[in-house]
XYZ file of C-alpha atoms in Angstrom:
377
model
C 0.000 0.000 0.000
C 1.444 3.337 -1.037
C 1.652 6.435 1.150
C -1.426 8.094 -0.378
C -3.588 5.108 0.463
C -2.292 5.045 4.022
C -3.017 8.719 4.448
C -6.524 8.287 3.033
C -7.318 5.430 5.402
C -5.886 7.375 8.309
C -7.925 10.437 7.410
C -11.111 8.387 7.167
C -10.427 6.811 10.543
C -9.759 10.231 12.117
C -12.954 11.657 10.696
C -14.879 8.629 11.920
C -13.290 8.943 15.378
C -14.111 12.646 15.444
C -17.705 11.913 14.547
C -17.891 9.282 17.276
C -16.384 11.711 19.772
C -18.798 14.458 18.702
C -21.772 12.154 19.065
C -20.502 10.985 22.445
C -20.032 14.575 23.631
C -23.501 15.508 22.428
C -24.970 12.533 24.248
C -22.936 13.407 27.344
C -24.140 17.017 27.198
C -27.719 15.835 26.792
C -27.332 13.486 29.724
C -25.746 16.298 31.748
C -28.629 18.600 30.939
C -31.109 15.896 31.874
C -29.240 15.266 35.109
C -29.096 18.984 35.846
C -32.789 19.356 35.079
C -33.536 16.430 37.349
C -31.372 17.933 40.072
C -33.079 21.308 39.605
C -36.503 19.674 39.823
C -35.432 17.798 42.925
C -33.961 20.970 44.428
C -37.107 22.943 43.551
C -39.271 20.242 45.064
C -37.141 20.330 48.200
C -37.460 24.131 48.353
C -41.222 23.955 47.869
C -41.542 21.267 50.509
C -39.355 23.258 52.906
C -41.415 26.400 52.320
C -44.751 24.713 52.967
C -43.282 22.833 55.930
C -42.172 26.141 57.486
C -45.676 27.555 57.167
C -47.287 24.354 58.432
C -44.942 24.416 61.426
C -45.985 27.997 62.176
C -49.641 26.983 61.958
C -49.118 24.107 64.384
C -46.963 26.063 66.825
C -49.068 29.207 67.231
C -52.705 30.191 67.541
C -51.845 33.859 66.999
C -53.239 34.720 63.593
C -50.930 37.678 63.008
C -47.835 35.564 63.666
C -48.864 32.849 61.224
C -49.876 35.345 58.535
C -46.514 37.044 58.927
C -44.809 33.752 58.085
C -47.125 33.176 55.115
C -46.599 36.730 53.835
C -42.821 36.478 54.163
C -42.635 33.288 52.093
C -45.229 34.390 49.556
C -43.414 37.689 49.121
C -40.123 35.858 48.605
C -41.677 33.769 45.855
C -42.742 36.876 43.930
C -40.135 39.410 45.082
C -42.839 41.671 46.487
C -41.865 45.092 47.853
C -44.677 45.147 50.417
C -47.320 42.784 51.689
C -50.461 42.598 53.758
C -52.697 39.747 54.853
C -56.372 39.960 55.650
C -58.506 37.551 57.615
C -62.180 38.106 56.870
C -61.069 41.246 54.995
C -59.468 42.945 58.009
C -55.703 43.440 57.918
C -53.966 41.189 60.404
C -50.351 41.445 59.222
C -48.318 43.737 56.984
C -44.774 44.458 55.865
C -43.089 47.563 54.409
C -46.293 49.620 54.128
C -46.540 53.186 55.369
C -48.411 53.867 58.604
C -52.184 53.614 58.111
C -51.738 52.741 54.453
C -54.717 52.843 52.126
C -56.442 49.499 51.696
C -55.932 48.389 55.296
C -59.595 47.396 55.334
C -61.102 46.628 51.946
C -64.638 45.525 51.116
C -65.217 42.472 48.947
C -66.719 44.700 46.279
C -63.582 46.852 46.020
C -60.728 46.371 43.606
C -58.314 44.693 43.425
C -59.835 42.117 45.763
C -63.056 41.775 43.772
C -61.367 40.636 40.536
C -59.144 38.065 42.257
C -61.962 36.682 44.367
C -64.140 36.330 41.280
C -61.353 34.296 39.665
C -60.685 32.400 42.908
C -56.994 32.061 42.028
C -53.812 34.119 42.458
C -54.025 37.051 40.081
C -51.790 40.017 39.237
C -53.886 43.185 38.913
C -52.843 46.677 37.860
C -53.352 49.154 40.692
C -55.243 52.398 40.398
C -53.131 55.260 41.764
C -56.027 56.209 44.021
C -55.988 52.804 45.758
C -52.254 52.059 45.714
C -50.833 52.144 49.268
C -47.645 53.975 50.161
C -44.375 52.055 50.540
C -42.019 52.836 53.423
C -39.140 53.334 50.980
C -41.215 55.857 49.039
C -43.598 55.782 46.107
C -46.503 53.515 45.286
C -46.564 50.024 43.723
C -47.935 49.650 40.207
C -49.382 46.156 40.507
C -50.659 43.842 43.197
C -50.805 40.074 43.324
C -53.956 39.049 45.207
C -54.002 35.518 46.613
C -57.449 34.413 47.834
C -57.291 32.382 51.029
C -59.975 29.727 50.984
C -60.773 26.514 52.787
C -63.213 23.933 51.406
C -64.532 26.539 48.987
C -65.105 29.099 51.756
C -63.334 32.435 51.447
C -61.299 33.066 54.613
C -59.377 36.172 53.569
C -56.745 37.358 51.104
C -53.044 38.142 50.814
C -51.908 41.141 48.774
C -48.323 41.228 47.470
C -47.399 44.597 45.977
C -45.126 44.665 42.915
C -43.176 47.498 41.287
C -43.610 46.009 37.840
C -45.739 43.457 36.032
C -44.783 39.864 36.806
C -45.997 36.951 34.758
C -47.289 34.396 37.238
C -45.895 30.968 36.362
C -47.805 27.782 37.010
C -45.218 26.735 39.582
C -45.530 30.057 41.426
C -49.328 29.828 41.372
C -49.167 26.319 42.856
C -46.784 27.497 45.577
C -48.947 30.509 46.413
C -52.037 28.307 46.595
C -50.132 26.042 48.992
C -49.224 29.012 51.163
C -52.846 30.205 51.081
C -54.097 26.749 52.087
C -51.867 26.757 55.159
C -52.967 30.316 55.969
C -56.616 29.198 55.718
C -55.953 26.490 58.302
C -54.322 29.086 60.549
C -57.292 31.423 60.245
C -59.700 28.624 61.129
C -57.586 27.601 64.124
C -57.474 31.219 65.292
C -61.244 31.575 64.887
C -61.906 28.476 66.966
C -59.406 29.570 69.617
C -60.906 33.058 69.748
C -64.404 31.621 70.099
C -63.271 29.454 73.008
C -61.581 32.443 74.640
C -64.690 34.563 74.219
C -66.874 31.840 75.707
C -64.534 31.604 78.695
C -64.653 35.380 79.212
C -68.332 36.047 78.447
C -71.338 35.771 80.729
C -73.782 33.448 78.998
C -76.941 35.199 80.215
C -76.137 38.865 79.609
C -73.443 38.436 76.918
C -71.305 40.891 78.882
C -67.703 40.191 79.926
C -67.646 38.043 83.059
C -65.761 38.605 86.301
C -62.573 37.034 84.949
C -62.638 39.212 81.837
C -63.302 42.301 83.916
C -60.282 41.554 86.117
C -58.059 41.237 83.041
C -59.385 44.455 81.530
C -59.074 46.315 84.832
C -55.409 45.343 85.018
C -54.895 46.727 81.495
C -56.695 49.964 82.342
C -54.631 50.404 85.510
C -51.416 50.003 83.543
C -52.587 52.480 80.932
C -53.642 54.999 83.592
C -50.205 54.724 85.203
C -48.412 55.264 81.882
C -50.443 58.338 80.968
C -50.929 59.680 84.517
C -54.719 59.548 84.204
C -57.506 58.977 86.680
C -59.543 55.783 86.687
C -62.906 54.984 88.270
C -64.893 51.865 89.092
C -68.634 51.443 89.647
C -70.095 48.515 91.558
C -73.793 48.150 90.684
C -76.405 45.918 92.277
C -80.082 45.385 91.474
C -82.215 46.168 94.528
C -84.467 43.432 95.976
C -83.608 40.950 93.239
C -84.451 37.990 95.492
C -88.061 39.163 95.573
C -88.152 39.174 91.779
C -87.010 35.547 91.632
C -89.296 34.453 94.484
C -92.385 36.199 93.109
C -92.020 35.912 89.344
C -89.679 32.958 88.950
C -86.082 32.556 87.882
C -86.822 32.734 84.152
C -88.286 36.199 84.597
C -85.366 37.023 86.875
C -82.964 36.068 84.083
C -84.894 38.289 81.665
C -84.634 41.158 84.149
C -80.857 40.749 84.414
C -80.502 40.660 80.640
C -82.548 43.852 80.342
C -80.514 45.536 83.075
C -77.305 44.625 81.227
C -78.689 46.282 78.095
C -79.577 49.448 79.998
C -76.129 49.623 81.588
C -74.370 49.268 78.245
C -76.487 51.953 76.572
C -76.063 54.248 79.569
C -72.280 53.908 79.633
C -69.816 55.584 77.322
C -68.408 53.647 74.392
C -64.984 53.513 76.039
C -66.303 52.150 79.344
C -66.223 48.458 80.211
C -69.364 46.934 81.687
C -69.263 43.390 83.051
C -71.380 41.025 85.114
C -69.623 40.611 88.441
C -71.895 37.835 89.705
C -75.531 37.298 90.671
C -77.286 40.667 90.324
C -74.026 42.626 90.627
C -72.355 44.399 87.743
C -69.073 46.266 87.489
C -68.091 49.164 85.273
C -64.570 50.420 84.504
C -64.331 54.092 83.580
C -60.955 55.114 82.151
C -59.715 58.712 82.314
C -62.543 59.544 84.726
C -62.334 61.594 87.891
C -64.672 61.349 90.870
C -67.119 64.065 89.691
C -67.379 62.481 86.265
C -67.907 59.022 87.729
C -70.602 60.317 90.089
C -72.429 62.062 87.228
C -72.386 58.929 85.072
C -73.536 56.752 87.977
C -76.482 59.077 88.706
C -77.487 59.061 85.050
C -77.459 55.273 84.940
C -79.383 55.000 88.220
C -82.089 57.343 86.882
C -82.221 55.473 83.570
C -82.852 52.173 85.365
C -85.480 53.711 87.664
C -87.367 55.041 84.638
C -87.310 51.731 82.774
C -89.977 49.039 82.744
C -88.577 45.533 83.095
C -90.004 42.203 81.851
C -93.254 41.427 83.649
C -94.040 45.142 83.896
C -91.684 45.516 86.856
C -90.306 48.839 88.102
C -86.915 48.260 89.690
C -83.984 50.251 91.041
C -80.257 49.843 91.481
C -77.682 50.916 94.044
C -74.226 52.051 92.930
C -70.893 52.371 94.701
C -68.325 54.688 93.120
C -64.565 54.825 93.608
C -62.179 57.036 91.614
C -58.575 58.181 91.926
C -55.554 59.376 89.983
C -53.122 57.968 92.566
C -51.463 54.847 91.104
C -50.841 53.473 94.592
C -54.622 53.342 95.133
C -55.613 51.769 91.816
C -55.651 48.240 93.203
C -58.095 49.280 95.961
C -60.734 50.737 93.620
C -62.884 47.603 93.376
C -62.852 47.095 97.132
C -63.675 50.767 97.806
C -66.490 50.751 95.241
C -67.890 47.599 96.870
C -67.794 49.307 100.273
C -69.579 52.330 98.830
C -72.228 50.001 97.356
C -72.737 48.459 100.778
C -73.219 51.934 102.192
C -75.837 52.700 99.499
C -77.686 49.499 100.380
C -77.617 50.311 104.084
C -78.761 53.858 103.349
C -81.988 52.782 101.683
C -81.029 51.639 98.149
C -81.764 53.377 94.840
C -78.860 55.751 95.364
C -75.228 56.453 94.535
C -72.527 56.538 97.187
C -68.950 57.668 96.534
C -65.972 56.211 98.392
C -63.629 58.573 100.213
C -60.325 57.433 98.751
C -58.359 59.490 101.289
C -59.875 57.664 104.244
C -58.626 54.241 105.375
C -60.431 51.243 103.920
C -63.218 49.912 106.128
C -63.640 46.325 107.193
C -67.279 45.334 106.955
C -69.616 42.389 106.727
C -71.824 42.364 103.623
C -75.399 41.245 103.589
C -75.905 37.968 101.771
C -76.540 38.286 98.039
C -79.998 36.769 98.476
C -81.024 39.813 100.565
C -79.970 42.510 98.129
């Protein structure tokens, strides 16, 4: 074989080898891409699982709705790169991030945009914002678009999350699935919080009158004392008792007696100021917390309530009266004695003939006394 033939064969073999190598490299690159895609899918799945697990953990570890919604908003905002967020349970804002103080849209009706459009679609939806409804951002300016994520459970609308965007974002199918997962966990949190709140309210509410009970009043009184101390304000307490209630029960029966107490509760609430706290203390006794109220103001309110009750007609056509003990002070050291002093003043009103208001002398030492039995009030 001459040299030309050898070179030809060699060239053919080199070309063939090059083709084989090229094909092998292409196959290797394809396999690499497939492996990378598989790894990316696995990594994305892990990230999605981790995200939903974090929210589920928050749901299971806390019954505080705001705390859980904060977690949901943080993760949902990270998915979309939102500049600000807010979450609503039953259309009232419960959590927010990066919005200006008292931002527009804090409370939005179902009929208002952008909530209306997203709720009608019942899926995450990016909506262009009207300048008149766009909230302010802490960093300045207003977002141009909002991603509304309806929060629903078993077809029932529980609330919505709003993620504010500076520019239009195309919502991918993967992002929509993730956001729906976040919303599902948020829906569970809202339901848990609703059930917990209902249980708390039942534990702190008097079943007959629907007023706060003695336990709730004690908690609220502690809060009012702390607030009065912080702001150097006066605070007052009224102890109220229905006169001769035993006779009502004995003569007209306990069912009518219950109706009388319910009516009295209604009169007390309507006679008090909106900021006052009226509670059933026990039996036919009621308590009222008056914040930022001095002795003259407390006396005036007590007299107005007493007159309102005396003028009322109770179930069964009864005309009844109440006795009221008043205690008020702006001395923080005396705050804890207000209930006791008001109770002593009530005892004095009872002993003095009932249907009257007596005011405790907060400068005088507390008196030790024996109360008449509740059945004789």
